[in-house]
mmCIF file of C-alpha atoms in Angstrom:
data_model
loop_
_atom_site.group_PDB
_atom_site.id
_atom_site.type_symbol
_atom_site.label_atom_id
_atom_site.label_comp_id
_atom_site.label_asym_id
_atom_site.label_seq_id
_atom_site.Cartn_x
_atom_site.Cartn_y
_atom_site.Cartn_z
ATOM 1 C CA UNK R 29 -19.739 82.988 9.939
ATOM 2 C CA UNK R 30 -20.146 86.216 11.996
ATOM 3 C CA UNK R 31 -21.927 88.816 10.882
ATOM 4 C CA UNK R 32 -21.499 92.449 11.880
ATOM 5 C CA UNK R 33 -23.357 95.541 10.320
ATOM 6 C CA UNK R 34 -22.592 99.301 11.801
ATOM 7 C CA UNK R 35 -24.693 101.653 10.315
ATOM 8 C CA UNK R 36 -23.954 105.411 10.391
ATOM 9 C CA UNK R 37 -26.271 107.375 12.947
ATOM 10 C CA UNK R 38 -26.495 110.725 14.131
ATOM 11 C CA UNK R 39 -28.595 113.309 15.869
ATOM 12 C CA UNK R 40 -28.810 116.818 15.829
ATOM 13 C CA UNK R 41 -29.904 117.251 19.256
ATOM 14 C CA UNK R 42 -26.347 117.442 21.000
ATOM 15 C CA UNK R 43 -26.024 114.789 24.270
ATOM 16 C CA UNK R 44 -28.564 112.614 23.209
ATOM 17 C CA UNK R 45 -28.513 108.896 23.777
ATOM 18 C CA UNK R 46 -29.122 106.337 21.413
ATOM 19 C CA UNK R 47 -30.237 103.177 21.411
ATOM 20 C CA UNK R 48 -30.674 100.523 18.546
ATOM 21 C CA UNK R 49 -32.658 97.668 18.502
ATOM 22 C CA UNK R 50 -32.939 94.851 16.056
ATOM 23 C CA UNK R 51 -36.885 93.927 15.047
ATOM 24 C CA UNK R 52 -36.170 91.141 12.238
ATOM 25 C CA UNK R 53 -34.792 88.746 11.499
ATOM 26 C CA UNK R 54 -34.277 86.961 14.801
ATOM 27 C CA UNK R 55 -30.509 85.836 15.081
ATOM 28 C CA UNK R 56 -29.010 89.259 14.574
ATOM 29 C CA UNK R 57 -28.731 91.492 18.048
ATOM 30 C CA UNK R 58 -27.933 95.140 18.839
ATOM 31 C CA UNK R 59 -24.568 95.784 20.241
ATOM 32 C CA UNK R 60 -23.141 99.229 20.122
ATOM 33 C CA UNK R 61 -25.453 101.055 17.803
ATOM 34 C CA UNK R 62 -24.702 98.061 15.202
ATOM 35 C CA UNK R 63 -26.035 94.310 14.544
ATOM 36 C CA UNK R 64 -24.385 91.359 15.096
ATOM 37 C CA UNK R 65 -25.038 87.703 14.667
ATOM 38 C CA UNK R 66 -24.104 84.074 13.428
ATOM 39 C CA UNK R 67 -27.130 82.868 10.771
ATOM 40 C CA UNK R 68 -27.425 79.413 10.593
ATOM 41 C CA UNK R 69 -28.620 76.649 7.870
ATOM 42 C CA UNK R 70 -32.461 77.637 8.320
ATOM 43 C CA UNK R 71 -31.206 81.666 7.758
ATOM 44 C CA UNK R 72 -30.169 81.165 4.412
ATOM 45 C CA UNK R 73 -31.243 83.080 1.425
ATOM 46 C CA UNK R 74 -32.533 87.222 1.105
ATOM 47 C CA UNK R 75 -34.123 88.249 4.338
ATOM 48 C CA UNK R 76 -35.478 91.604 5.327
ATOM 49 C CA UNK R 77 -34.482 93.103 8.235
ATOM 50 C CA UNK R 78 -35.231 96.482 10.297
ATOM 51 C CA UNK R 79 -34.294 98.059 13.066
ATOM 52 C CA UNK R 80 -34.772 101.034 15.363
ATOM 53 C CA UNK R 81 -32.860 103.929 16.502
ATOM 54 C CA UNK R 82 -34.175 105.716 19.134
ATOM 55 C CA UNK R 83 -32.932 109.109 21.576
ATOM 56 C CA UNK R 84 -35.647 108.634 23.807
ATOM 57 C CA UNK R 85 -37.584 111.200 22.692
ATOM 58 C CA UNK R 86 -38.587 110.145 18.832
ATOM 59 C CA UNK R 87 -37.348 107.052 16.715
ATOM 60 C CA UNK R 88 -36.447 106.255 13.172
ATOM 61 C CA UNK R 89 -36.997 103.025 11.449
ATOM 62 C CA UNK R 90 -34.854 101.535 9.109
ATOM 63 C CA UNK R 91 -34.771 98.159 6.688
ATOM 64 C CA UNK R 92 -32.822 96.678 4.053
ATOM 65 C CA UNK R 93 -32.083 93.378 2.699
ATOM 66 C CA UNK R 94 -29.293 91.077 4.108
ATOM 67 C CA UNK R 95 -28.547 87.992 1.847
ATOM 68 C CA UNK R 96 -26.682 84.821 3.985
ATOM 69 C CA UNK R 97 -24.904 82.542 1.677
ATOM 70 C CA UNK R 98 -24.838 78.902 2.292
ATOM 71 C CA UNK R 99 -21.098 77.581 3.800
ATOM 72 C CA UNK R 100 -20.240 74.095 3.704
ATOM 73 C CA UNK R 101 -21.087 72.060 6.773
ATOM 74 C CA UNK R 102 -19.176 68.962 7.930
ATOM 75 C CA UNK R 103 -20.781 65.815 7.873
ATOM 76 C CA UNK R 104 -21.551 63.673 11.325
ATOM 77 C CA UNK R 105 -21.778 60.235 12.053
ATOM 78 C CA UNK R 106 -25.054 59.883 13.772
ATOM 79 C CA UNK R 107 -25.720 56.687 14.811
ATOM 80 C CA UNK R 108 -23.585 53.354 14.245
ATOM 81 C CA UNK R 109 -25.455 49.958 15.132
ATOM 82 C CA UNK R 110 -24.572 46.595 15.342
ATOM 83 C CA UNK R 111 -21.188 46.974 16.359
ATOM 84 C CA UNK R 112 -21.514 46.342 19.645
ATOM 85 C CA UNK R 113 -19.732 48.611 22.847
ATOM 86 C CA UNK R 114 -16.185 46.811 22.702
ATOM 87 C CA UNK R 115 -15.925 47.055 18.762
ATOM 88 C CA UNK R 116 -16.430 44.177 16.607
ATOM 89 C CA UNK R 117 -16.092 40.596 18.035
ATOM 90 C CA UNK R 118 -16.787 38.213 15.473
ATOM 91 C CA UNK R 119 -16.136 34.559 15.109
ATOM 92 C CA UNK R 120 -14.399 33.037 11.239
ATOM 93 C CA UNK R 121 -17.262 31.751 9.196
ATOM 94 C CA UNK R 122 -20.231 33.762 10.130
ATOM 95 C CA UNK R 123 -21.920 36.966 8.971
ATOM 96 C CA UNK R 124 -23.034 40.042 10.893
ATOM 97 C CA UNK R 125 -24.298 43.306 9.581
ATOM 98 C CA UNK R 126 -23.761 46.759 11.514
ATOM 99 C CA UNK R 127 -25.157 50.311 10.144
ATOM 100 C CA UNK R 128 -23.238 53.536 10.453
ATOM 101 C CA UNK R 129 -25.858 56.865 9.835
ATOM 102 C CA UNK R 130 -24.323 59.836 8.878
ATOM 103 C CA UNK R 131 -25.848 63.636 8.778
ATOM 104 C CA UNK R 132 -25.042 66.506 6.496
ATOM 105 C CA UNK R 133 -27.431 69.737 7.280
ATOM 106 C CA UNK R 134 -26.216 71.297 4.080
ATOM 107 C CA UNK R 135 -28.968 71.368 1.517
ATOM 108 C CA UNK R 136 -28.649 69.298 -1.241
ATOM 109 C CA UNK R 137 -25.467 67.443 -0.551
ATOM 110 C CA UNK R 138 -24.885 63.713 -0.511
ATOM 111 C CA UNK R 139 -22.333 61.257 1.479
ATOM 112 C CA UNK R 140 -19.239 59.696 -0.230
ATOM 113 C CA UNK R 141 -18.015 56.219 1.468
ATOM 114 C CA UNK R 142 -14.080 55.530 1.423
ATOM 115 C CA UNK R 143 -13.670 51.909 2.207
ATOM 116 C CA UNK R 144 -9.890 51.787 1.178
ATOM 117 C CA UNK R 145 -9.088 51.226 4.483
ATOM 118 C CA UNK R 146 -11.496 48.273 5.529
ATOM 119 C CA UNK R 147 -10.488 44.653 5.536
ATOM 120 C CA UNK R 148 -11.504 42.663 2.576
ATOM 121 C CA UNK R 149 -13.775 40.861 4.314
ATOM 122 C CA UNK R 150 -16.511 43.877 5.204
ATOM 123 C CA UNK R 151 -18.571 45.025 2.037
ATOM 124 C CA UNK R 152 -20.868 48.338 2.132
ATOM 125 C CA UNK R 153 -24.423 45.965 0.797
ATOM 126 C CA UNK R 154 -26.712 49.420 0.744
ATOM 127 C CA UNK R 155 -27.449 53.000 1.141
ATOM 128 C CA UNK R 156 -30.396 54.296 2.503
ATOM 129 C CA UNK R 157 -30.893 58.221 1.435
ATOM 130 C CA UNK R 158 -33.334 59.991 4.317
ATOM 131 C CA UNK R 159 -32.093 63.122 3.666
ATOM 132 C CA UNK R 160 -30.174 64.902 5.674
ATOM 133 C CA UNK R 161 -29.230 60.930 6.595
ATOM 134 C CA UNK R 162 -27.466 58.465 4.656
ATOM 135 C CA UNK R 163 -27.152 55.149 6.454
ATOM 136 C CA UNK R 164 -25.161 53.194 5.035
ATOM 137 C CA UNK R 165 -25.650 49.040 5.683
ATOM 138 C CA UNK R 166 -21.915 46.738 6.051
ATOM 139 C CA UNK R 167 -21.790 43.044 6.218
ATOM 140 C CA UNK R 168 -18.935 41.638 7.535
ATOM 141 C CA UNK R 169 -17.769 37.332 6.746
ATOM 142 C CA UNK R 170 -14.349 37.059 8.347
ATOM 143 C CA UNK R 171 -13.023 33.512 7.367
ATOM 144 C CA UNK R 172 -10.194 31.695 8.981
ATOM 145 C CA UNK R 173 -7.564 33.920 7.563
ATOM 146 C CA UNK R 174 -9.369 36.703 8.883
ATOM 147 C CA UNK R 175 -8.186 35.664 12.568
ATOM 148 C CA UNK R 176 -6.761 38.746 14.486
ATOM 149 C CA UNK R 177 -7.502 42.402 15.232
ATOM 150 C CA UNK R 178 -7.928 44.788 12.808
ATOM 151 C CA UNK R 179 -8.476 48.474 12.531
ATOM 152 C CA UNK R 180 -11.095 49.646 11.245
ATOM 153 C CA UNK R 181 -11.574 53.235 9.288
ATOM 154 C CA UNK R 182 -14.691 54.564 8.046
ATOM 155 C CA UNK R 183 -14.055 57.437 6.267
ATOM 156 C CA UNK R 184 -17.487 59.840 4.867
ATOM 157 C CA UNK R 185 -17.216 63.141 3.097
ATOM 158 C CA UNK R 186 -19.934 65.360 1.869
ATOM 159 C CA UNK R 187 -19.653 66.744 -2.104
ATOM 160 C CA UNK R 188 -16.760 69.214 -1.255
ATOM 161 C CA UNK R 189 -14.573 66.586 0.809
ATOM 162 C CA UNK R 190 -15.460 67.530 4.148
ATOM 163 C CA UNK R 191 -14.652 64.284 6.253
ATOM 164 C CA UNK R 192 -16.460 62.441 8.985
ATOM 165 C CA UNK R 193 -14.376 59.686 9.901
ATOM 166 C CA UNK R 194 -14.786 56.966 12.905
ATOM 167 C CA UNK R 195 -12.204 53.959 14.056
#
């Protein structure tokens, strides 16, 4: 989320101009004698930061700590193979598998699969954990019965329920 940071500046020489400017860390610039920034993934935890205020004529440093707290991120679906450009075109009676990778920057989170809405005839055979992926391996054995179109929902959600869905 945005962050924003105004500190309170003054200078007893009367007309001067000041200027601010940000030294550390990187993602946080000076905008109208105050910081302001979006951290992301990599910024978070305590950081130090400083900055400069300046009339033009002499210059005052100043640092502190700013502490960025981790927000849950969405997962993505990253890569699906094996299903083929026009969907899934299988014949009754024999077996294909197709992968479907999915990506979740947040630290320490893992991938929940909802098959509820998958014909019977598709099973989830294995996971793979690569963290921050999680591909997840389907075999699919439509029989006879199986004739027709179906839709087909993949639904993946990270610890706190954030989806990533495909169809």
């Amino acid at each position: 989320s945005l962050f924003t940071y105004t500190p309170v500046i003054s200078d007893p020489d009367k007309g001067a101009v000041l200027s601010l400017r940000v030294v550390q860390p990187s993602w946080p610039s000076a905008e109208n004698l105050g910081m302001r920034g979006r951290p992301e993934n990599d910024d978070v935890g305590l950081a130090e930061f400083s900055a400069i205020v300046s009339d033009g004529m002499d210059s005052v440093e100043f640092k502190g700590y700013l502490e960025v707290a981790n927000v849950n991120d969405p997962p993505e679906i990253a890569d699906i193979r094996g299903l083929g450009e026009n969907g899934l075109n299988w014949k009754d009676d024999s077996t294909r598998g197709f992968t479907i990778t999915v990506k979740d920057i947040d630290a320490n989170d893992s991938i929940l699969f909802n098959g509820t809405a998958l014909p019977d005839f598709i099973s989830l055979t294995s996971i793979e954990v690569n963290i921050p992926a999680f591909t997840f391996t389907f075999t699919a054995r439509p029989l006879q019965k199986d004739v027709g179109s179906h839709n087909l929902i993949f639904r993946f959600m990270d610890i706190d329920g954030e989806p990533a869905v495909h169809k």
